[in-house]
Each structure stands twice: as structure tokens, then as C-alpha cells.
Amino acid sequence: MTPEEITRKLGEVGLVNPLQSLAVGAIAYAGAFLMAIVAVLLSVVAIVVNGLGNPVDSALESVDMDQAEAGSGVASLLRLPFQLVAMATFGSFDVDGTIEGVSFGAGLRILPFGITLVMVLLAFYGGRFVQKRQRAGLLGIWTTSVLTGFGVALFTALSAFILAERVPAEAGASISLHAAGFDTFFGAFALITLSLALGRLTVRARRSWWPLVADLPAAFKLAVSHALIVTVLGLCGVTIVSTIQALIDGETPPMIYVLLLLPLIGGHVLSFVTGLDMLSAATANIDGAGALSYLMDGMNGTERATMFSLPWYTWLGGLLLGGLALLLASLLWQHQRRIVPHHVVSLGVSWIALPAAYFLGGLVLLVLSQASVAAQLSGGGFFFGDMRIGASVGLAAWTPLLAMMAGVIVELLSRFVAPFLTPFLPSVALSWFRRPLAPAAASVTSGAVGAAGASSAVGPAGSGPLTYSAPLAGAAPDGGFSLAPSAQGIPTDINADGVVEAGTVSAQHAGQAQAHESVPTSADGTAAAGRYATVPIGATAGALSFAGAAGAAGAAGAAGAADGGGAAGAAGADGSTAEPGAAGNSTGKITAAAASLSPRTRKLILAGAVVVGAGIVLVIGLIVTFVVLSNTVFSPEKRVEAYLGAVQAGDAEQALEIAAPNVPTAQQALLTNDIAGAAENRISDFEIVGSEESGSKSATVTAKVTQDGVTTTRTYRVDRSGRTAVVFPDWTMAETEYATLALVIPDGAATLLVNGQEVAVSDLDTSEGYYAPAAVLPGQYTVTLPESSELVAAVESVAYVSADPDDWYELYAAPGYSLSESGMEEVQTQVDALLDECATSTEESPDGCPFRAYAYGVVEDSGSWTIDSYPTVEVEESDEGWYFGSSSSAGAATYSYQKEGWGSDDEPTDETDESSFSVSGTVTVGEDGTVAVEFDDGWW
């Protein structure tokens, strides 16, 4: 058997030469490889822009290696794209090694979506290109696709393994980094096989039942378009806002890094932006086993965040974007949509196509959003044993259900809302969305119309013009003609107007074309030989009608068919076709007469649309107003702002009204506007930096407070206490911690001056003894005593109260008096007077006096004291008050007395006793500024 005969035999069963498909596989891998190189270069640029320096040096320094030990940078750069391509086919980048008998491994699983997308698109469009030149049957398509997928998968896994990064280590140790594995092989096999086969299948002529399921591929295209619309618009909004903020702050716009890393994280950006906008949640999970479970105590578990975890203006914009995207998707879905009427399969598919496509799209989002890292250690000895740790991020598992709900909403909007909006939109706004793989519409010829006209067959009322969809029944093994491809590369017998043209049917199918042209339409809207008629959804056109010449043409056509001629009468005998929607004329063509709306009906529809639109705008406006006011004027942050604003202004009474301290009233004596407003070094600025709600009843607000150039972070709890203005939430600050200033009160003091304001001691809480605790706001407080006389001068005490609670220790103020020079003289004078009073005593040891004489046998009442010199006193202050002493300058006194004789007849003798003495005692300053001194016992 010759090669030509072998080729012909294989062609008869649909097999073709696989070389062209293998070339497509090679091109797909090469394109992915080039994209991987671009991704590496853009990542290096992002690192350089961020100012991190050489990333290779940084990584090697962390393991105490130089570049020479780890291999040349050029070799590493060439290896990395192979690993990225392997990761793009669902491979995991693993680090495996053994050091001194201890085995360890770590894996990073992340899908570089840009590389995957390039590989899939090249395989898909390469398959279309090959199929247009190789008319392979189903067996040939799947055979070549499987063979190509196997070859690319094998090359991807082997190249990743052979070109693994081998890291030199000490003796007895080995480390390798690569992304080869079974997941890489089967991932590449599935991607290439399915992409190539699907590309080739899209070029084949559709079977006669295609109109029944035509919504399915269109639904997938709409789901992709919907996700791209949300992602692009969302990224644009985030880019604009973040760039403006970054430029104001003098920083590099963060979106630069996102754009540079899009080849690697594009899938994550697409999935998270789309998923969060559908009200899904981002999840982060971490868990450990073995010894790590104890070391990671408190870190295990799952955390979730939704769009509402972001600032209010972000999630409000996300909600508006989501609603706009749903409406736009419904308009695109309704545009030029056609189904087969009165067919349970077609009607069922028309309802489930979008929810099913969106559900599968949600599954794709789950896959794209996943990023995980895992590490394990085995043979770590008695203490460590076997350990494992894993962490992952992605979308919540219920994302596909939310996506399916979005599909249902789009379907409902397309049927009940979009038809009212479409007439007011320019066609160019929707025409860019073309339904993929749509069957071309074919009209029946005059012969068929004649038969239909003779039987007065009409389409369903109100369903719009009836059209008949290619391909023809019978004919080729795949259900259609193998003719020249259309502009979309689809073999068809149909011209641009949906008409079977003379001369387009090949000779081998001429008989089939003749049979096709004589197929009548059945009563249920389908062609008698398996052809299906389609009608637009949401259209207002009337049923197919036959008028005037069209009816005559039908009768003539019927007569022609009856006598076997296949053509009859002046009209229709030339084999002319009836174009759907065209006016009836002498040629026998028929039309769907559109039931045009009257001006009154149009006005009513327009007025109704305006009313409904105004109502929708009003409702949206009210919702937006409520949300904005609830998150601004009536938000928990506003409550904290009001409190901090009062503290900043020194408005203690307002601060007390917003957040009173949980202390007795007596300890709130310093919380007045006069005292707090006069305090220096109050907080100068504050900023609300975060708010986290705990359910719907409370929130924790974080603020940065600046005082005297120092910034402190404070947290405040705010509880929901009901509603204000009927609908808005009312928030109340929970118990707020205040600083406590201890006021040391001197003996006898009845009044204190705090920041120049008089405070009665009786109003303070003196239950603690010599000091009184008092709650105060941050600031500087000057505490003194009133000036009362020229003898004393008040001594002030300054206390600085910080906004940082960590500095609230040893906060006290101890005001007092200092004696003036006149006061010192007064003390000396009073001491001298006390000494003079002591000198009037006749006793050798006067009570309460600082001097005494050592005399015996003193004649009663014969003694007298003389102060020879007065001591010079010094006054000092202690914690308990003022005291005086004369330790450095003693006084002298002489005691003169008569001493009894030794016998009864002896006369008394005059004696004297000189002594030196010191004095000490206390000084008391009265409220009126008077000074009083008193001797102490035991100082002499």
C-alpha cells in the first residue's frame, strides 16, 4: 500500500497527519516560555523600583552563600522560565533537600496566569488555524490533540526536572529547586489537549441541533467579559485613587508594582477583584503539625475578609461597580439573542446557560485565586520529630454559588429590564459583543415558502421573524456541508444575508441542496427535515405574515411542487429565496411584518421608563445617602473624632458628655473647661486610622494622637446604643480610661490653684489621706496655693500628663509654700520669743524648752534664766511640712540660783550654770499666710 493510499484510508476515518498539531504545541510552549522571560524581567524591574537592591544577593546572603557557590546568574536566569512554565501548568515549585540525615521539603503553588493564558490561547487559535487547512474528523481531532498534549506535557515536566536549580552545600547535604511533578505533567496535558481540540472543533460546521444549545458558548463568553469588565474598571478606580494618594504623600504609586507583576499575579487580581465584588470573601488559612503546632499556638486557623472589611468608600464603589456590571452584562446578553421557540430543550438551555456558565466561572475563580505554601521536616530527632506547616490564601468555597446567583440576576435583567433600555442605546455600544459560534441563519426558498403559504403557516404570534439555521440536515458525516468557510472560518452554505446562494453548493451536494430548498416548515416552528427556526428574545416584532404577492407566490410554488416541476408560476419559479423580515413582493419573498409601536405606546413606555428610572435613581440615592451618612456623620469613627476634638480643644465638659470616666464625682473636679482649656501641651492633632466592628453592636476605633511632637496610637471601644434620627445608628463610647493626677495637699490648705483656677479641697476626694486623686485630660497642669501674705511665697508644682497610658505612672503634683525673707525673720523672731518665754521660768529644766541646768539643792524660787545668745534657726521643707533647727548655730543660756548650805546654819550660796542649746520645731503656715512655730521634744 502506497503512502498516498495510507493517507487516503486514514482520511476516510478522520485521521490526519499530526505534525501540524505538534507544531502548534511547540509554538504554545515557546510562547509561554517567552512570556515567562518577560515575567522574570518585569519582576526584576519591580524589585529595583522598590529599592530592594539585587534580589539574588539578598537571597544568598540569608543562607550565607555567594553567587559563585550557587551558580552563575545567567544559568539561573535561563532555568527560571522553565520552572515558571511548569508552574503555569498547575505545577508546584518545590525545594527538596537533605542535611545530615534530616530531610526537608517546601512547596510554593501559585498559578502565573499570564503564562498560562498565552499557552492556552496559542494552542486554541493554532488549532483553528490547522483545522482550516486539515479537515480532520472527530477521531483525527482528538487523536492529534491527545498526542500533542502528551508531547508538550512530557517536555514541560522533563525540562523543569533536568533544569532544576542545584544549590551547592556542605558534604552530606543536597538541595534542589524545581517545579517538575505529576501535577505539572497532567496539568500541561489537560491544558494543551483541551485547548487544541476546542480550537479545531470551533471551525467545524455545526450540527442541525446547534440552535438549541447556542446559548451555552455565548454564556461562557459573557461570563469572561463580565469578569474582565469588573476587573478593568475596578483596577482603574483603585489605580486612580491610590496614585493620587501616593503622590500627595510623596510615595511611589503602589499600582506600579501590581502592573509590573501582572504576568505572575494577573489571575489573582482577576479572581479577587471579581470575587469580592460578587460579595465573596478572601480567606487565609494556616496550620501546623508536630512541634510546630505548639510553637504556632494562636496562629492556627482561618481568617476571612470581605469587601466590607475595606474603607467605606471602597466597598461603596465596589457595590456600584457590581450593579453597573450586572446591568451591562444583561444588555450584552439580550443583544441579538435568538432561541428556537416552543422547544423544551432550547427554552431550558436559555434559562440555565448563564447560571451554569457563571457557576463554572466561579470554580475557575477559585482555582485562579489559590496560592499556597507548605513545608515539612522529617527525621528531626526526639525533640522536633516530624513537622509540617501550611498556609494558603484564596476565595471562599461558596464563590461559585454567588457567581451562579449573579448569572441568574443577569438572565432576569436581560429578559425584563434590558428590552426597555436597549432602544435608547446606540447599537455600537453593544455590537462589540459577538455571540461565539452562532449558527448562520438561512432563509427558505420560494418553493418552501409556497408550501407554507399554501397552508397558511405562520410563526407564533409576537415571537418575531422566523429564520432557519444552518447547517443543512443530512449531507456530510458531521451533519453539515463541507463548503468554503465563512468570514469566521465556519463552513457554511449561507451567505452574509442568511440566504443559500446558487452556485455555492458543491456538485456532490447539489441533490442535498435541492432537497433542502423544498423542505417545508412544520407547525411547531422547526424545519421538517431537522432544521430549526429561531426567534429573538425580548423583541416586539409581530408574527410572520404572508401578504399579497407572497401568498400568490406560495400558491404558485405549491402548484409547482404538486406537478413535480419544483417551480411554478411567474413568481417563485426562478428559485428565488424568501428572506426573513423582508417585505412580500412579486418575486415570492416573504417577510415578518414588525408590529411597530404607536406614538402613544412609545410615549407611555418612555414615561414609564422615566418613572421607573427616576424611582430607581431615587432609591439608589437614598441608599447611597443612608450609607454615606451612616459611615460618616453617624459612624463610630465620628464619635471618637468628636471626643478627641473636645480633648484637643480643652472642652472637658464635652469630653465628659461623650465619654465620662468611671470614677467618683469628687475625682472629676479638674474636668472643667476652665482648667482643661488652660492646660498647655494638649494634643495638637489626631487621625482616625482604622475601625473594626465586632458584630453589629460594637466597634474598636484606632486613632493616632499627636502631643508635643510625639505620636501615640490609642484604641477606643464604641458601642451601638440604638438609633438617632429614626434610621441612623447611634454610637456611644464605652468606658474610657482617663489619667489620674495625685494632688498632694499641704496641712491647713483649704484651696488649690490648678492652671490658675481655684479648687476647694473640700471638693476633692481626700479619702486617701494627704493626697487627692483627680481624673485629667492630656496636657500640662500647674498646681499651686493661693498667695496670702508677705511672709510666704507659693511654690507651684507642674505635672505633664501624656496621651500615652504607658506614661501614666507617678503622676502627682505637690504644691506648697516657701518662706520669704520676712517669713524667715518672723520664724527667728517667734523662736526668740519662745526662748524668752522659757527664760521666765525659775526651774532648772523648764517644760517644753530647749535648755536645762545641772543644779542640785536649789533654793525654791531662787533660780532665773538669762539668754546669753540666741541660736540662728534654719527653715527646711519636708514631705510632712516645714521644720526649723539650729544645728549649725547653737544658743547659750545661764541659770542663776542659790544653793542650800551643807548644814542648817550654813547660808545659801549664789551659783550659776552655763549651757549651750539647740532648738528645733515645726513651722505652720496658715490659710491667711500667718506663720506659727512650735518646739519639738527630743531635740535637746
PDB file of C-alpha atoms in Angstrom, residues 236-408:
ATOM      1  CA  CYS A 236      -8.759  51.706  37.047  1.00  0.00           C
ATOM      2  CA  GLY A 237     -10.590  53.091  40.070  1.00  0.00           C
ATOM      3  CA  VAL A 238      -8.074  51.707  42.545  1.00  0.00           C
ATOM      4  CA  THR A 239      -5.182  52.922  40.411  1.00  0.00           C
ATOM      5  CA  ILE A 240      -6.527  56.463  40.208  1.00  0.00           C
ATOM      6  CA  VAL A 241      -7.302  56.751  43.926  1.00  0.00           C
ATOM      7  CA  SER A 242      -4.107  55.081  45.171  1.00  0.00           C
ATOM      8  CA  THR A 243      -1.908  57.026  42.736  1.00  0.00           C
ATOM      9  CA  ILE A 244      -3.363  60.379  43.790  1.00  0.00           C
ATOM     10  CA  GLN A 245      -2.938  59.468  47.465  1.00  0.00           C
ATOM     11  CA  ALA A 246       0.611  58.244  46.891  1.00  0.00           C
ATOM     12  CA  LEU A 247       1.578  61.414  45.034  1.00  0.00           C
ATOM     13  CA  ILE A 248       0.105  63.526  47.844  1.00  0.00           C
ATOM     14  CA  ASP A 249       2.130  61.541  50.381  1.00  0.00           C
ATOM     15  CA  GLY A 250       5.245  61.722  48.220  1.00  0.00           C
ATOM     16  CA  GLU A 251       5.404  57.939  47.759  1.00  0.00           C
ATOM     17  CA  THR A 252       5.670  55.619  44.785  1.00  0.00           C
ATOM     18  CA  PRO A 253       2.210  54.626  43.480  1.00  0.00           C
ATOM     19  CA  PRO A 254       1.699  51.030  44.646  1.00  0.00           C
ATOM     20  CA  MET A 255      -0.165  50.021  41.485  1.00  0.00           C
ATOM     21  CA  ILE A 256       3.118  50.237  39.579  1.00  0.00           C
ATOM     22  CA  TYR A 257       4.187  47.012  41.282  1.00  0.00           C
ATOM     23  CA  VAL A 258       0.852  45.352  40.542  1.00  0.00           C
ATOM     24  CA  LEU A 259       1.088  46.239  36.850  1.00  0.00           C
ATOM     25  CA  LEU A 260       4.682  45.011  36.641  1.00  0.00           C
ATOM     26  CA  LEU A 261       3.756  41.723  38.291  1.00  0.00           C
ATOM     27  CA  LEU A 262       0.569  41.125  36.265  1.00  0.00           C
ATOM     28  CA  PRO A 263       2.101  38.225  34.254  1.00  0.00           C
ATOM     29  CA  LEU A 264       2.534  36.420  37.579  1.00  0.00           C
ATOM     30  CA  ILE A 265      -0.410  37.621  39.672  1.00  0.00           C
ATOM     31  CA  GLY A 266      -2.899  38.568  36.959  1.00  0.00           C
ATOM     32  CA  GLY A 267      -5.074  35.583  37.768  1.00  0.00           C
ATOM     33  CA  HIS A 268      -5.180  36.520  41.435  1.00  0.00           C
ATOM     34  CA  VAL A 269      -6.051  40.118  40.607  1.00  0.00           C
ATOM     35  CA  LEU A 270      -8.853  38.950  38.296  1.00  0.00           C
ATOM     36  CA  SER A 271     -10.237  36.432  40.786  1.00  0.00           C
ATOM     37  CA  PHE A 272     -10.082  38.586  43.911  1.00  0.00           C
ATOM     38  CA  VAL A 273     -11.470  41.742  42.292  1.00  0.00           C
ATOM     39  CA  THR A 274     -14.304  39.804  40.648  1.00  0.00           C
ATOM     40  CA  GLY A 275     -14.955  37.536  43.634  1.00  0.00           C
ATOM     41  CA  LEU A 276     -15.007  40.295  46.239  1.00  0.00           C
ATOM     42  CA  ASP A 277     -17.263  42.390  44.018  1.00  0.00           C
ATOM     43  CA  MET A 278     -19.695  39.448  43.998  1.00  0.00           C
ATOM     44  CA  LEU A 279     -19.674  39.684  47.829  1.00  0.00           C
ATOM     45  CA  SER A 280     -17.476  36.645  48.285  1.00  0.00           C
ATOM     46  CA  ALA A 281     -14.716  36.534  50.900  1.00  0.00           C
ATOM     47  CA  ALA A 282     -10.947  36.247  50.781  1.00  0.00           C
ATOM     48  CA  THR A 283      -9.710  33.535  53.110  1.00  0.00           C
ATOM     49  CA  ALA A 284      -6.323  32.901  54.672  1.00  0.00           C
ATOM     50  CA  ASN A 285      -5.559  29.622  56.399  1.00  0.00           C
ATOM     51  CA  ILE A 286      -2.538  28.453  58.350  1.00  0.00           C
ATOM     52  CA  ASP A 287      -1.976  25.228  60.213  1.00  0.00           C
ATOM     53  CA  GLY A 288       0.887  23.231  61.599  1.00  0.00           C
ATOM     54  CA  ALA A 289       1.511  19.706  62.834  1.00  0.00           C
ATOM     55  CA  GLY A 290       4.062  18.209  65.164  1.00  0.00           C
ATOM     56  CA  ALA A 291       6.185  20.505  67.286  1.00  0.00           C
ATOM     57  CA  LEU A 292       5.112  23.425  65.143  1.00  0.00           C
ATOM     58  CA  SER A 293       1.553  23.111  66.430  1.00  0.00           C
ATOM     59  CA  TYR A 294       2.854  24.129  69.844  1.00  0.00           C
ATOM     60  CA  LEU A 295       5.210  26.796  68.573  1.00  0.00           C
ATOM     61  CA  MET A 296       2.385  28.319  66.499  1.00  0.00           C
ATOM     62  CA  ASP A 297      -0.136  28.430  69.311  1.00  0.00           C
ATOM     63  CA  GLY A 298      -2.674  31.109  68.465  1.00  0.00           C
ATOM     64  CA  MET A 299      -1.671  31.275  64.790  1.00  0.00           C
ATOM     65  CA  ASN A 300      -3.594  28.253  63.511  1.00  0.00           C
ATOM     66  CA  GLY A 301      -6.962  28.853  61.956  1.00  0.00           C
ATOM     67  CA  THR A 302      -8.740  30.660  59.157  1.00  0.00           C
ATOM     68  CA  GLU A 303      -9.306  34.377  58.701  1.00  0.00           C
ATOM     69  CA  ARG A 304     -11.776  35.879  56.261  1.00  0.00           C
ATOM     70  CA  ALA A 305     -12.191  39.356  54.829  1.00  0.00           C
ATOM     71  CA  THR A 306     -14.895  40.710  52.569  1.00  0.00           C
ATOM     72  CA  MET A 307     -15.291  43.864  50.556  1.00  0.00           C
ATOM     73  CA  PHE A 308     -16.921  45.408  53.618  1.00  0.00           C
ATOM     74  CA  SER A 309     -13.649  44.999  55.531  1.00  0.00           C
ATOM     75  CA  LEU A 310     -12.258  47.796  53.359  1.00  0.00           C
ATOM     76  CA  PRO A 311     -12.919  51.527  53.940  1.00  0.00           C
ATOM     77  CA  TRP A 312     -16.495  52.560  53.312  1.00  0.00           C
ATOM     78  CA  TYR A 313     -15.724  54.479  50.136  1.00  0.00           C
ATOM     79  CA  THR A 314     -14.038  51.381  48.697  1.00  0.00           C
ATOM     80  CA  TRP A 315     -16.902  48.978  49.280  1.00  0.00           C
ATOM     81  CA  LEU A 316     -19.448  51.588  48.237  1.00  0.00           C
ATOM     82  CA  GLY A 317     -17.621  51.968  44.929  1.00  0.00           C
ATOM     83  CA  GLY A 318     -17.473  48.183  44.659  1.00  0.00           C
ATOM     84  CA  LEU A 319     -21.234  47.881  45.106  1.00  0.00           C
ATOM     85  CA  LEU A 320     -21.889  50.499  42.440  1.00  0.00           C
ATOM     86  CA  LEU A 321     -19.424  48.795  40.109  1.00  0.00           C
ATOM     87  CA  GLY A 322     -21.053  45.409  40.696  1.00  0.00           C
ATOM     88  CA  GLY A 323     -24.527  46.738  39.943  1.00  0.00           C
ATOM     89  CA  LEU A 324     -23.323  48.519  36.806  1.00  0.00           C
ATOM     90  CA  ALA A 325     -21.542  45.380  35.603  1.00  0.00           C
ATOM     91  CA  LEU A 326     -24.680  43.262  36.096  1.00  0.00           C
ATOM     92  CA  LEU A 327     -26.767  45.734  34.094  1.00  0.00           C
ATOM     93  CA  LEU A 328     -24.191  45.978  31.304  1.00  0.00           C
ATOM     94  CA  ALA A 329     -23.905  42.177  31.130  1.00  0.00           C
ATOM     95  CA  SER A 330     -27.694  41.889  30.810  1.00  0.00           C
ATOM     96  CA  LEU A 331     -27.700  44.378  27.930  1.00  0.00           C
ATOM     97  CA  LEU A 332     -24.976  42.431  26.143  1.00  0.00           C
ATOM     98  CA  TRP A 333     -26.793  39.160  26.750  1.00  0.00           C
ATOM     99  CA  GLN A 334     -30.083  40.451  25.377  1.00  0.00           C
ATOM    100  CA  HIS A 335     -28.488  41.980  22.271  1.00  0.00           C
ATOM    101  CA  GLN A 336     -29.204  39.889  19.115  1.00  0.00           C
ATOM    102  CA  ARG A 337     -30.174  36.855  21.186  1.00  0.00           C
ATOM    103  CA  ARG A 338     -32.281  34.216  19.417  1.00  0.00           C
ATOM    104  CA  ILE A 339     -33.770  30.911  20.530  1.00  0.00           C
ATOM    105  CA  VAL A 340     -35.869  28.141  18.992  1.00  0.00           C
ATOM    106  CA  PRO A 341     -39.464  28.718  20.148  1.00  0.00           C
ATOM    107  CA  HIS A 342     -41.720  26.056  21.624  1.00  0.00           C
ATOM    108  CA  HIS A 343     -38.833  23.626  22.135  1.00  0.00           C
ATOM    109  CA  VAL A 344     -38.248  22.375  25.646  1.00  0.00           C
ATOM    110  CA  VAL A 345     -34.502  21.886  25.160  1.00  0.00           C
ATOM    111  CA  SER A 346     -33.971  25.347  23.703  1.00  0.00           C
ATOM    112  CA  LEU A 347     -36.094  27.041  26.366  1.00  0.00           C
ATOM    113  CA  GLY A 348     -34.419  25.093  29.159  1.00  0.00           C
ATOM    114  CA  VAL A 349     -30.939  25.910  27.879  1.00  0.00           C
ATOM    115  CA  SER A 350     -31.897  29.582  27.555  1.00  0.00           C
ATOM    116  CA  TRP A 351     -32.633  29.699  31.295  1.00  0.00           C
ATOM    117  CA  ILE A 352     -29.787  27.568  32.651  1.00  0.00           C
ATOM    118  CA  ALA A 353     -26.984  28.636  30.294  1.00  0.00           C
ATOM    119  CA  LEU A 354     -25.953  31.749  32.229  1.00  0.00           C
ATOM    120  CA  PRO A 355     -26.234  30.311  35.768  1.00  0.00           C
ATOM    121  CA  ALA A 356     -24.292  27.237  34.667  1.00  0.00           C
ATOM    122  CA  ALA A 357     -21.605  29.287  32.906  1.00  0.00           C
ATOM    123  CA  TYR A 358     -21.268  31.649  35.857  1.00  0.00           C
ATOM    124  CA  PHE A 359     -21.092  28.705  38.274  1.00  0.00           C
ATOM    125  CA  LEU A 360     -18.257  27.140  36.286  1.00  0.00           C
ATOM    126  CA  GLY A 361     -16.666  30.587  36.086  1.00  0.00           C
ATOM    127  CA  GLY A 362     -16.820  30.727  39.880  1.00  0.00           C
ATOM    128  CA  LEU A 363     -14.928  27.436  40.022  1.00  0.00           C
ATOM    129  CA  VAL A 364     -12.301  28.938  37.712  1.00  0.00           C
ATOM    130  CA  LEU A 365     -12.024  31.939  40.039  1.00  0.00           C
ATOM    131  CA  LEU A 366     -11.425  29.555  42.946  1.00  0.00           C
ATOM    132  CA  VAL A 367      -8.557  27.925  41.065  1.00  0.00           C
ATOM    133  CA  LEU A 368      -7.029  31.224  39.949  1.00  0.00           C
ATOM    134  CA  SER A 369      -7.170  32.728  43.450  1.00  0.00           C
ATOM    135  CA  GLN A 370      -5.353  29.909  45.190  1.00  0.00           C
ATOM    136  CA  ALA A 371      -1.821  30.435  46.444  1.00  0.00           C
ATOM    137  CA  SER A 372      -0.300  28.121  48.996  1.00  0.00           C
ATOM    138  CA  VAL A 373       2.985  27.268  50.622  1.00  0.00           C
ATOM    139  CA  ALA A 374       3.809  24.150  52.594  1.00  0.00           C
ATOM    140  CA  ALA A 375       6.903  22.880  54.366  1.00  0.00           C
ATOM    141  CA  GLN A 376       7.743  19.662  56.144  1.00  0.00           C
ATOM    142  CA  LEU A 377      10.635  18.240  58.117  1.00  0.00           C
ATOM    143  CA  SER A 378      11.266  14.594  58.858  1.00  0.00           C
ATOM    144  CA  GLY A 379      13.963  12.908  60.931  1.00  0.00           C
ATOM    145  CA  GLY A 380      14.369  15.934  63.196  1.00  0.00           C
ATOM    146  CA  GLY A 381      15.257  13.876  66.243  1.00  0.00           C
ATOM    147  CA  PHE A 382      13.482  13.264  69.527  1.00  0.00           C
ATOM    148  CA  PHE A 383      12.594  16.906  70.196  1.00  0.00           C
ATOM    149  CA  PHE A 384      11.412  18.066  66.787  1.00  0.00           C
ATOM    150  CA  GLY A 385      10.305  14.793  65.211  1.00  0.00           C
ATOM    151  CA  ASP A 386       8.238  15.197  62.044  1.00  0.00           C
ATOM    152  CA  MET A 387       6.843  18.684  61.494  1.00  0.00           C
ATOM    153  CA  ARG A 388       4.618  20.252  58.899  1.00  0.00           C
ATOM    154  CA  ILE A 389       3.304  23.733  58.248  1.00  0.00           C
ATOM    155  CA  GLY A 390       0.990  25.005  55.559  1.00  0.00           C
ATOM    156  CA  ALA A 391      -0.538  28.326  54.634  1.00  0.00           C
ATOM    157  CA  SER A 392      -2.884  29.290  51.830  1.00  0.00           C
ATOM    158  CA  VAL A 393      -4.944  32.194  50.554  1.00  0.00           C
ATOM    159  CA  GLY A 394      -7.834  32.239  48.133  1.00  0.00           C
ATOM    160  CA  LEU A 395     -11.526  32.899  47.699  1.00  0.00           C
ATOM    161  CA  ALA A 396     -14.168  31.337  49.898  1.00  0.00           C
ATOM    162  CA  ALA A 397     -15.622  27.987  48.853  1.00  0.00           C
ATOM    163  CA  TRP A 398     -19.073  29.488  48.291  1.00  0.00           C
ATOM    164  CA  THR A 399     -17.828  31.755  45.477  1.00  0.00           C
ATOM    165  CA  PRO A 400     -19.347  29.564  42.698  1.00  0.00           C
ATOM    166  CA  LEU A 401     -22.778  29.815  44.327  1.00  0.00           C
ATOM    167  CA  LEU A 402     -22.538  33.601  44.418  1.00  0.00           C
ATOM    168  CA  ALA A 403     -21.405  33.579  40.787  1.00  0.00           C
ATOM    169  CA  MET A 404     -24.412  31.424  39.870  1.00  0.00           C
ATOM    170  CA  MET A 405     -26.696  33.936  41.602  1.00  0.00           C
ATOM    171  CA  ALA A 406     -25.079  36.681  39.526  1.00  0.00           C
ATOM    172  CA  GLY A 407     -25.855  34.657  36.402  1.00  0.00           C
ATOM    173  CA  VAL A 408     -29.486  34.357  37.452  1.00  0.00           C
TER     174      VAL A 408
END
